[in-house]
Amino acid sequence: MPEDPVLTSTLTCPSCGHEATERMPQDACLWFHECPGCRTLLRPRPGDCCVFCSYGTVPCPPVQRGTSCCG
């Protein structure tokens, strides 16, 4: 039986380095996140499905389970 996915990840802004721990949706991508530090709008890097996979300490739950979250 697969482990339950981790549902929180700490996003680090590439512009200012601000860190924010956020709860991740279990079955969807989060394509945008506004940095609370500098108001930069984070978007996934090319090849990543969401901001958690690009800037987080833990990838999104679908990726943790080995599935795609973006279709």
PDB file of N, CA, C and O in Angstrom:
ATOM      1  N   MET A   1       0.854  -1.189   0.000  1.00  0.00           N
ATOM      2  CA  MET A   1       0.000   0.000   0.000  1.00  0.00           C
ATOM      3  C   MET A   1       0.897   1.250   0.000  1.00  0.00           C
ATOM      4  O   MET A   1       1.819   1.353   0.801  1.00  0.00           O
ATOM      5  N   PRO A   2       0.650   2.202  -0.906  1.00  0.00           N
ATOM      6  CA  PRO A   2       1.509   3.397  -0.979  1.00  0.00           C
ATOM      7  C   PRO A   2       1.346   4.283   0.257  1.00  0.00           C
ATOM      8  O   PRO A   2       0.291   4.315   0.883  1.00  0.00           O
ATOM      9  N   GLU A   3       2.423   4.957   0.563  1.00  0.00           N
ATOM     10  CA  GLU A   3       2.382   5.907   1.673  1.00  0.00           C
ATOM     11  C   GLU A   3       1.516   7.102   1.311  1.00  0.00           C
ATOM     12  O   GLU A   3       1.398   7.465   0.147  1.00  0.00           O
ATOM     13  N   ASP A   4       0.933   7.720   2.330  1.00  0.00           N
ATOM     14  CA  ASP A   4       0.196   8.956   2.103  1.00  0.00           C
ATOM     15  C   ASP A   4       1.170  10.048   1.716  1.00  0.00           C
ATOM     16  O   ASP A   4       2.267  10.145   2.275  1.00  0.00           O
ATOM     17  N   PRO A   5       0.797  10.889   0.765  1.00  0.00           N
ATOM     18  CA  PRO A   5       1.708  11.965   0.354  1.00  0.00           C
ATOM     19  C   PRO A   5       1.850  13.027   1.439  1.00  0.00           C
ATOM     20  O   PRO A   5       0.944  13.244   2.242  1.00  0.00           O
ATOM     21  N   VAL A   6       2.987  13.679   1.436  1.00  0.00           N
ATOM     22  CA  VAL A   6       3.217  14.841   2.288  1.00  0.00           C
ATOM     23  C   VAL A   6       2.390  15.975   1.712  1.00  0.00           C
ATOM     24  O   VAL A   6       2.392  16.186   0.494  1.00  0.00           O
ATOM     25  N   LEU A   7       1.667  16.702   2.549  1.00  0.00           N
ATOM     26  CA  LEU A   7       0.749  17.722   2.049  1.00  0.00           C
ATOM     27  C   LEU A   7       1.215  19.150   2.275  1.00  0.00           C
ATOM     28  O   LEU A   7       0.501  20.094   1.950  1.00  0.00           O
ATOM     29  N   THR A   8       2.399  19.338   2.845  1.00  0.00           N
ATOM     30  CA  THR A   8       2.948  20.686   2.986  1.00  0.00           C
ATOM     31  C   THR A   8       4.331  20.730   2.353  1.00  0.00           C
ATOM     32  O   THR A   8       5.054  19.737   2.335  1.00  0.00           O
ATOM     33  N   SER A   9       4.657  21.880   1.837  1.00  0.00           N
ATOM     34  CA  SER A   9       5.950  22.103   1.209  1.00  0.00           C
ATOM     35  C   SER A   9       6.338  23.555   1.445  1.00  0.00           C
ATOM     36  O   SER A   9       5.481  24.437   1.470  1.00  0.00           O
ATOM     37  N   THR A  10       7.613  23.794   1.633  1.00  0.00           N
ATOM     38  CA  THR A  10       8.095  25.158   1.817  1.00  0.00           C
ATOM     39  C   THR A  10       8.596  25.683   0.484  1.00  0.00           C
ATOM     40  O   THR A  10       9.540  25.147  -0.095  1.00  0.00           O
ATOM     41  N   LEU A  11       7.912  26.715  -0.015  1.00  0.00           N
ATOM     42  CA  LEU A  11       8.301  27.360  -1.265  1.00  0.00           C
ATOM     43  C   LEU A  11       9.351  28.423  -0.975  1.00  0.00           C
ATOM     44  O   LEU A  11       9.205  29.191  -0.018  1.00  0.00           O
ATOM     45  N   THR A  12      10.396  28.458  -1.792  1.00  0.00           N
ATOM     46  CA  THR A  12      11.435  29.476  -1.674  1.00  0.00           C
ATOM     47  C   THR A  12      11.421  30.331  -2.931  1.00  0.00           C
ATOM     48  O   THR A  12      11.582  29.825  -4.045  1.00  0.00           O
ATOM     49  N   CYS A  13      11.201  31.618  -2.752  1.00  0.00           N
ATOM     50  CA  CYS A  13      11.148  32.541  -3.877  1.00  0.00           C
ATOM     51  C   CYS A  13      12.532  32.682  -4.504  1.00  0.00           C
ATOM     52  O   CYS A  13      13.500  32.996  -3.800  1.00  0.00           O
ATOM     53  N   PRO A  14      12.655  32.487  -5.813  1.00  0.00           N
ATOM     54  CA  PRO A  14      13.949  32.640  -6.465  1.00  0.00           C
ATOM     55  C   PRO A  14      14.390  34.096  -6.576  1.00  0.00           C
ATOM     56  O   PRO A  14      15.569  34.372  -6.782  1.00  0.00           O
ATOM     57  N   SER A  15      13.468  35.038  -6.403  1.00  0.00           N
ATOM     58  CA  SER A  15      13.818  36.460  -6.518  1.00  0.00           C
ATOM     59  C   SER A  15      14.368  37.031  -5.219  1.00  0.00           C
ATOM     60  O   SER A  15      15.356  37.753  -5.231  1.00  0.00           O
ATOM     61  N   CYS A  16      13.710  36.716  -4.081  1.00  0.00           N
ATOM     62  CA  CYS A  16      14.118  37.342  -2.816  1.00  0.00           C
ATOM     63  C   CYS A  16      14.525  36.342  -1.732  1.00  0.00           C
ATOM     64  O   CYS A  16      15.017  36.739  -0.686  1.00  0.00           O
ATOM     65  N   GLY A  17      14.295  35.042  -1.963  1.00  0.00           N
ATOM     66  CA  GLY A  17      14.670  34.030  -0.989  1.00  0.00           C
ATOM     67  C   GLY A  17      13.655  33.826   0.133  1.00  0.00           C
ATOM     68  O   GLY A  17      13.890  33.014   1.028  1.00  0.00           O
ATOM     69  N   HIS A  18      12.526  34.529   0.089  1.00  0.00           N
ATOM     70  CA  HIS A  18      11.501  34.367   1.119  1.00  0.00           C
ATOM     71  C   HIS A  18      10.992  32.929   1.108  1.00  0.00           C
ATOM     72  O   HIS A  18      10.793  32.336   0.055  1.00  0.00           O
ATOM     73  N   GLU A  19      10.794  32.359   2.294  1.00  0.00           N
ATOM     74  CA  GLU A  19      10.270  31.007   2.414  1.00  0.00           C
ATOM     75  C   GLU A  19       8.877  31.047   3.010  1.00  0.00           C
ATOM     76  O   GLU A  19       8.645  31.777   3.975  1.00  0.00           O
ATOM     77  N   ALA A  20       7.969  30.265   2.437  1.00  0.00           N
ATOM     78  CA  ALA A  20       6.595  30.181   2.933  1.00  0.00           C
ATOM     79  C   ALA A  20       6.152  28.728   2.878  1.00  0.00           C
ATOM     80  O   ALA A  20       6.241  28.092   1.828  1.00  0.00           O
ATOM     81  N   THR A  21       5.707  28.187   4.004  1.00  0.00           N
ATOM     82  CA  THR A  21       5.203  26.826   4.038  1.00  0.00           C
ATOM     83  C   THR A  21       3.731  26.853   3.679  1.00  0.00           C
ATOM     84  O   THR A  21       2.945  27.583   4.278  1.00  0.00           O
ATOM     85  N   GLU A  22       3.376  26.069   2.668  1.00  0.00           N
ATOM     86  CA  GLU A  22       2.021  26.072   2.116  1.00  0.00           C
ATOM     87  C   GLU A  22       1.461  24.662   2.083  1.00  0.00           C
ATOM     88  O   GLU A  22       2.206  23.688   1.929  1.00  0.00           O
ATOM     89  N   ARG A  23       0.149  24.553   2.195  1.00  0.00           N
ATOM     90  CA  ARG A  23      -0.547  23.283   2.040  1.00  0.00           C
ATOM     91  C   ARG A  23      -0.797  23.058   0.542  1.00  0.00           C
ATOM     92  O   ARG A  23      -1.228  23.961  -0.163  1.00  0.00           O
ATOM     93  N   MET A  24      -0.524  21.843   0.084  1.00  0.00           N
ATOM     94  CA  MET A  24      -0.668  21.523  -1.330  1.00  0.00           C
ATOM     95  C   MET A  24      -2.006  20.843  -1.589  1.00  0.00           C
ATOM     96  O   MET A  24      -2.462  20.029  -0.787  1.00  0.00           O
ATOM     97  N   PRO A  25      -2.630  21.147  -2.735  1.00  0.00           N
ATOM     98  CA  PRO A  25      -3.817  20.384  -3.117  1.00  0.00           C
ATOM     99  C   PRO A  25      -3.396  18.949  -3.434  1.00  0.00           C
ATOM    100  O   PRO A  25      -2.294  18.710  -3.919  1.00  0.00           O
ATOM    101  N   GLN A  26      -4.276  17.994  -3.152  1.00  0.00           N
ATOM    102  CA  GLN A  26      -3.917  16.592  -3.355  1.00  0.00           C
ATOM    103  C   GLN A  26      -4.059  16.124  -4.796  1.00  0.00           C
ATOM    104  O   GLN A  26      -3.442  15.145  -5.194  1.00  0.00           O
ATOM    105  N   ASP A  27      -4.879  16.819  -5.588  1.00  0.00           N
ATOM    106  CA  ASP A  27      -5.170  16.302  -6.918  1.00  0.00           C
ATOM    107  C   ASP A  27      -5.168  17.380  -8.003  1.00  0.00           C
ATOM    108  O   ASP A  27      -5.872  17.269  -8.994  1.00  0.00           O
ATOM    109  N   ALA A  28      -4.382  18.417  -7.792  1.00  0.00           N
ATOM    110  CA  ALA A  28      -4.356  19.503  -8.772  1.00  0.00           C
ATOM    111  C   ALA A  28      -3.004  20.198  -8.751  1.00  0.00           C
ATOM    112  O   ALA A  28      -2.266  20.108  -7.787  1.00  0.00           O
ATOM    113  N   CYS A  29      -2.722  20.892  -9.849  1.00  0.00           N
ATOM    114  CA  CYS A  29      -1.502  21.705  -9.928  1.00  0.00           C
ATOM    115  C   CYS A  29      -1.754  23.093  -9.350  1.00  0.00           C
ATOM    116  O   CYS A  29      -2.862  23.617  -9.458  1.00  0.00           O
ATOM    117  N   LEU A  30      -0.737  23.667  -8.782  1.00  0.00           N
ATOM    118  CA  LEU A  30      -0.786  25.082  -8.409  1.00  0.00           C
ATOM    119  C   LEU A  30       0.204  25.769  -9.347  1.00  0.00           C
ATOM    120  O   LEU A  30       1.409  25.655  -9.194  1.00  0.00           O
ATOM    121  N   TRP A  31      -0.340  26.414 -10.375  1.00  0.00           N
ATOM    122  CA  TRP A  31       0.507  26.996 -11.409  1.00  0.00           C
ATOM    123  C   TRP A  31       1.064  28.352 -11.038  1.00  0.00           C
ATOM    124  O   TRP A  31       2.063  28.786 -11.603  1.00  0.00           O
ATOM    125  N   PHE A  32       0.443  29.055 -10.107  1.00  0.00           N
ATOM    126  CA  PHE A  32       0.907  30.383  -9.727  1.00  0.00           C
ATOM    127  C   PHE A  32       0.911  30.508  -8.214  1.00  0.00           C
ATOM    128  O   PHE A  32       0.057  29.958  -7.534  1.00  0.00           O
ATOM    129  N   HIS A  33       1.886  31.258  -7.703  1.00  0.00           N
ATOM    130  CA  HIS A  33       1.938  31.581  -6.278  1.00  0.00           C
ATOM    131  C   HIS A  33       2.608  32.941  -6.150  1.00  0.00           C
ATOM    132  O   HIS A  33       3.702  33.151  -6.677  1.00  0.00           O
ATOM    133  N   GLU A  34       1.949  33.857  -5.468  1.00  0.00           N
ATOM    134  CA  GLU A  34       2.547  35.179  -5.256  1.00  0.00           C
ATOM    135  C   GLU A  34       3.396  35.146  -3.999  1.00  0.00           C
ATOM    136  O   GLU A  34       2.920  34.794  -2.920  1.00  0.00           O
ATOM    137  N   CYS A  35       4.660  35.517  -4.132  1.00  0.00           N
ATOM    138  CA  CYS A  35       5.570  35.557  -2.987  1.00  0.00           C
ATOM    139  C   CYS A  35       5.086  36.619  -2.002  1.00  0.00           C
ATOM    140  O   CYS A  35       4.901  37.780  -2.380  1.00  0.00           O
ATOM    141  N   PRO A  36       4.906  36.235  -0.732  1.00  0.00           N
ATOM    142  CA  PRO A  36       4.489  37.232   0.260  1.00  0.00           C
ATOM    143  C   PRO A  36       5.590  38.240   0.574  1.00  0.00           C
ATOM    144  O   PRO A  36       5.310  39.313   1.102  1.00  0.00           O
ATOM    145  N   GLY A  37       6.834  37.912   0.218  1.00  0.00           N
ATOM    146  CA  GLY A  37       7.945  38.812   0.515  1.00  0.00           C
ATOM    147  C   GLY A  37       8.110  39.936  -0.478  1.00  0.00           C
ATOM    148  O   GLY A  37       8.207  41.105  -0.116  1.00  0.00           O
ATOM    149  N   CYS A  38       8.110  39.579  -1.784  1.00  0.00           N
ATOM    150  CA  CYS A  38       8.388  40.594  -2.810  1.00  0.00           C
ATOM    151  C   CYS A  38       7.284  40.721  -3.853  1.00  0.00           C
ATOM    152  O   CYS A  38       7.396  41.516  -4.771  1.00  0.00           O
ATOM    153  N   ARG A  39       6.251  39.926  -3.725  1.00  0.00           N
ATOM    154  CA  ARG A  39       5.084  39.940  -4.623  1.00  0.00           C
ATOM    155  C   ARG A  39       5.380  39.425  -6.039  1.00  0.00           C
ATOM    156  O   ARG A  39       4.587  39.617  -6.949  1.00  0.00           O
ATOM    157  N   THR A  40       6.526  38.757  -6.218  1.00  0.00           N
ATOM    158  CA  THR A  40       6.817  38.119  -7.501  1.00  0.00           C
ATOM    159  C   THR A  40       5.829  36.987  -7.712  1.00  0.00           C
ATOM    160  O   THR A  40       5.530  36.235  -6.783  1.00  0.00           O
ATOM    161  N   LEU A  41       5.313  36.846  -8.920  1.00  0.00           N
ATOM    162  CA  LEU A  41       4.414  35.758  -9.249  1.00  0.00           C
ATOM    163  C   LEU A  41       5.247  34.568  -9.716  1.00  0.00           C
ATOM    164  O   LEU A  41       5.872  34.604 -10.781  1.00  0.00           O
ATOM    165  N   LEU A  42       5.277  33.521  -8.894  1.00  0.00           N
ATOM    166  CA  LEU A  42       6.030  32.317  -9.236  1.00  0.00           C
ATOM    167  C   LEU A  42       5.217  31.470 -10.202  1.00  0.00           C
ATOM    168  O   LEU A  42       4.007  31.318 -10.044  1.00  0.00           O
ATOM    169  N   ARG A  43       5.902  30.922 -11.190  1.00  0.00           N
ATOM    170  CA  ARG A  43       5.321  30.009 -12.172  1.00  0.00           C
ATOM    171  C   ARG A  43       6.245  28.799 -12.272  1.00  0.00           C
ATOM    172  O   ARG A  43       7.452  28.925 -12.050  1.00  0.00           O
ATOM    173  N   PRO A  44       5.717  27.645 -12.651  1.00  0.00           N
ATOM    174  CA  PRO A  44       6.593  26.467 -12.760  1.00  0.00           C
ATOM    175  C   PRO A  44       7.702  26.677 -13.786  1.00  0.00           C
ATOM    176  O   PRO A  44       7.504  27.350 -14.793  1.00  0.00           O
ATOM    177  N   ARG A  45       8.854  26.104 -13.508  1.00  0.00           N
ATOM    178  CA  ARG A  45       9.944  26.103 -14.480  1.00  0.00           C
ATOM    179  C   ARG A  45       9.582  25.158 -15.625  1.00  0.00           C
ATOM    180  O   ARG A  45       8.789  24.235 -15.441  1.00  0.00           O
ATOM    181  N   PRO A  46      10.166  25.352 -16.797  1.00  0.00           N
ATOM    182  CA  PRO A  46       9.903  24.442 -17.911  1.00  0.00           C
ATOM    183  C   PRO A  46      10.170  22.990 -17.498  1.00  0.00           C
ATOM    184  O   PRO A  46      11.186  22.687 -16.871  1.00  0.00           O
ATOM    185  N   GLY A  47       9.211  22.123 -17.794  1.00  0.00           N
ATOM    186  CA  GLY A  47       9.351  20.710 -17.453  1.00  0.00           C
ATOM    187  C   GLY A  47       8.727  20.329 -16.121  1.00  0.00           C
ATOM    188  O   GLY A  47       8.556  19.143 -15.840  1.00  0.00           O
ATOM    189  N   ASP A  48       8.419  21.301 -15.283  1.00  0.00           N
ATOM    190  CA  ASP A  48       7.764  21.031 -13.998  1.00  0.00           C
ATOM    191  C   ASP A  48       6.270  21.277 -14.132  1.00  0.00           C
ATOM    192  O   ASP A  48       5.830  22.118 -14.914  1.00  0.00           O
ATOM    193  N   CYS A  49       5.487  20.548 -13.329  1.00  0.00           N
ATOM    194  CA  CYS A  49       4.032  20.670 -13.456  1.00  0.00           C
ATOM    195  C   CYS A  49       3.447  21.767 -12.582  1.00  0.00           C
ATOM    196  O   CYS A  49       2.341  22.231 -12.841  1.00  0.00           O
ATOM    197  N   CYS A  50       4.168  22.196 -11.536  1.00  0.00           N
ATOM    198  CA  CYS A  50       3.587  23.194 -10.634  1.00  0.00           C
ATOM    199  C   CYS A  50       4.690  23.911  -9.851  1.00  0.00           C
ATOM    200  O   CYS A  50       5.860  23.528  -9.914  1.00  0.00           O
ATOM    201  N   VAL A  51       4.300  24.939  -9.113  1.00  0.00           N
ATOM    202  CA  VAL A  51       5.288  25.709  -8.348  1.00  0.00           C
ATOM    203  C   VAL A  51       5.922  24.880  -7.234  1.00  0.00           C
ATOM    204  O   VAL A  51       7.072  25.109  -6.874  1.00  0.00           O
ATOM    205  N   PHE A  52       5.197  23.895  -6.686  1.00  0.00           N
ATOM    206  CA  PHE A  52       5.785  23.057  -5.638  1.00  0.00           C
ATOM    207  C   PHE A  52       6.912  22.201  -6.199  1.00  0.00           C
ATOM    208  O   PHE A  52       7.931  21.985  -5.533  1.00  0.00           O
ATOM    209  N   CYS A  53       6.736  21.709  -7.423  1.00  0.00           N
ATOM    210  CA  CYS A  53       7.788  20.905  -8.048  1.00  0.00           C
ATOM    211  C   CYS A  53       8.999  21.759  -8.430  1.00  0.00           C
ATOM    212  O   CYS A  53      10.123  21.269  -8.458  1.00  0.00           O
ATOM    213  N   SER A  54       8.784  23.037  -8.689  1.00  0.00           N
ATOM    214  CA  SER A  54       9.880  23.927  -9.063  1.00  0.00           C
ATOM    215  C   SER A  54      10.583  24.559  -7.868  1.00  0.00           C
ATOM    216  O   SER A  54      11.809  24.680  -7.857  1.00  0.00           O
ATOM    217  N   TYR A  55       9.829  24.997  -6.863  1.00  0.00           N
ATOM    218  CA  TYR A  55      10.409  25.811  -5.790  1.00  0.00           C
ATOM    219  C   TYR A  55      10.195  25.260  -4.388  1.00  0.00           C
ATOM    220  O   TYR A  55      10.596  25.879  -3.419  1.00  0.00           O
ATOM    221  N   GLY A  56       9.553  24.105  -4.281  1.00  0.00           N
ATOM    222  CA  GLY A  56       9.220  23.558  -2.977  1.00  0.00           C
ATOM    223  C   GLY A  56      10.229  22.554  -2.453  1.00  0.00           C
ATOM    224  O   GLY A  56      11.030  21.999  -3.203  1.00  0.00           O
ATOM    225  N   THR A  57      10.142  22.304  -1.162  1.00  0.00           N
ATOM    226  CA  THR A  57      10.982  21.292  -0.520  1.00  0.00           C
ATOM    227  C   THR A  57      10.448  19.896  -0.780  1.00  0.00           C
ATOM    228  O   THR A  57      11.187  18.918  -0.622  1.00  0.00           O
ATOM    229  N   VAL A  58       9.170  19.797  -1.147  1.00  0.00           N
ATOM    230  CA  VAL A  58       8.512  18.526  -1.438  1.00  0.00           C
ATOM    231  C   VAL A  58       7.706  18.717  -2.722  1.00  0.00           C
ATOM    232  O   VAL A  58       7.007  19.726  -2.861  1.00  0.00           O
ATOM    233  N   PRO A  59       7.787  17.777  -3.689  1.00  0.00           N
ATOM    234  CA  PRO A  59       6.962  17.915  -4.893  1.00  0.00           C
ATOM    235  C   PRO A  59       5.490  17.701  -4.568  1.00  0.00           C
ATOM    236  O   PRO A  59       5.141  17.174  -3.512  1.00  0.00           O
ATOM    237  N   CYS A  60       4.625  18.052  -5.504  1.00  0.00           N
ATOM    238  CA  CYS A  60       3.184  17.935  -5.299  1.00  0.00           C
ATOM    239  C   CYS A  60       2.775  16.478  -5.062  1.00  0.00           C
ATOM    240  O   CYS A  60       3.477  15.551  -5.480  1.00  0.00           O
ATOM    241  N   PRO A  61       1.643  16.258  -4.393  1.00  0.00           N
ATOM    242  CA  PRO A  61       1.197  14.889  -4.089  1.00  0.00           C
ATOM    243  C   PRO A  61       1.067  13.959  -5.298  1.00  0.00           C
ATOM    244  O   PRO A  61       1.502  12.801  -5.207  1.00  0.00           O
ATOM    245  N   PRO A  62       0.511  14.397  -6.442  1.00  0.00           N
ATOM    246  CA  PRO A  62       0.466  13.459  -7.576  1.00  0.00           C
ATOM    247  C   PRO A  62       1.861  12.991  -8.011  1.00  0.00           C
ATOM    248  O   PRO A  62       2.058  11.812  -8.311  1.00  0.00           O
ATOM    249  N   VAL A  63       2.826  13.887  -8.027  1.00  0.00           N
ATOM    250  CA  VAL A  63       4.191  13.498  -8.401  1.00  0.00           C
ATOM    251  C   VAL A  63       4.778  12.569  -7.336  1.00  0.00           C
ATOM    252  O   VAL A  63       5.465  11.600  -7.667  1.00  0.00           O
ATOM    253  N   GLN A  64       4.490  12.820  -6.058  1.00  0.00           N
ATOM    254  CA  GLN A  64       4.948  11.914  -5.003  1.00  0.00           C
ATOM    255  C   GLN A  64       4.410  10.495  -5.216  1.00  0.00           C
ATOM    256  O   GLN A  64       5.092   9.521  -4.922  1.00  0.00           O
ATOM    257  N   ARG A  65       3.186  10.408  -5.751  1.00  0.00           N
ATOM    258  CA  ARG A  65       2.565   9.099  -6.001  1.00  0.00           C
ATOM    259  C   ARG A  65       2.988   8.495  -7.340  1.00  0.00           C
ATOM    260  O   ARG A  65       2.606   7.396  -7.686  1.00  0.00           O
ATOM    261  N   GLY A  66       3.764   9.256  -8.122  1.00  0.00           N
ATOM    262  CA  GLY A  66       4.232   8.749  -9.400  1.00  0.00           C
ATOM    263  C   GLY A  66       3.244   8.910 -10.535  1.00  0.00           C
ATOM    264  O   GLY A  66       3.319   8.221 -11.536  1.00  0.00           O
ATOM    265  N   THR A  67       2.306   9.852 -10.372  1.00  0.00           N
ATOM    266  CA  THR A  67       1.329  10.132 -11.419  1.00  0.00           C
ATOM    267  C   THR A  67       1.471  11.571 -11.866  1.00  0.00           C
ATOM    268  O   THR A  67       2.169  12.370 -11.252  1.00  0.00           O
ATOM    269  N   SER A  68       0.755  11.921 -12.919  1.00  0.00           N
ATOM    270  CA  SER A  68       0.758  13.295 -13.406  1.00  0.00           C
ATOM    271  C   SER A  68      -0.394  14.066 -12.788  1.00  0.00           C
ATOM    272  O   SER A  68      -1.493  13.537 -12.643  1.00  0.00           O
ATOM    273  N   CYS A  69      -0.168  15.311 -12.442  1.00  0.00           N
ATOM    274  CA  CYS A  69      -1.251  16.126 -11.893  1.00  0.00           C
ATOM    275  C   CYS A  69      -1.812  17.083 -12.934  1.00  0.00           C
ATOM    276  O   CYS A  69      -2.795  17.753 -12.683  1.00  0.00           O
ATOM    277  N   CYS A  70      -1.207  17.132 -14.078  1.00  0.00           N
ATOM    278  CA  CYS A  70      -1.634  18.140 -15.063  1.00  0.00           C
ATOM    279  C   CYS A  70      -2.250  17.526 -16.311  1.00  0.00           C
ATOM    280  O   CYS A  70      -2.353  18.180 -17.327  1.00  0.00           O
ATOM    281  N   GLY A  71      -2.642  16.317 -16.236  1.00  0.00           N
ATOM    282  CA  GLY A  71      -3.308  15.752 -17.393  1.00  0.00           C
ATOM    283  C   GLY A  71      -2.460  14.788 -18.082  1.00  0.00           C
ATOM    284  O   GLY A  71      -2.556  14.036 -18.858  1.00  0.00           O
TER     285      GLY A  71
END
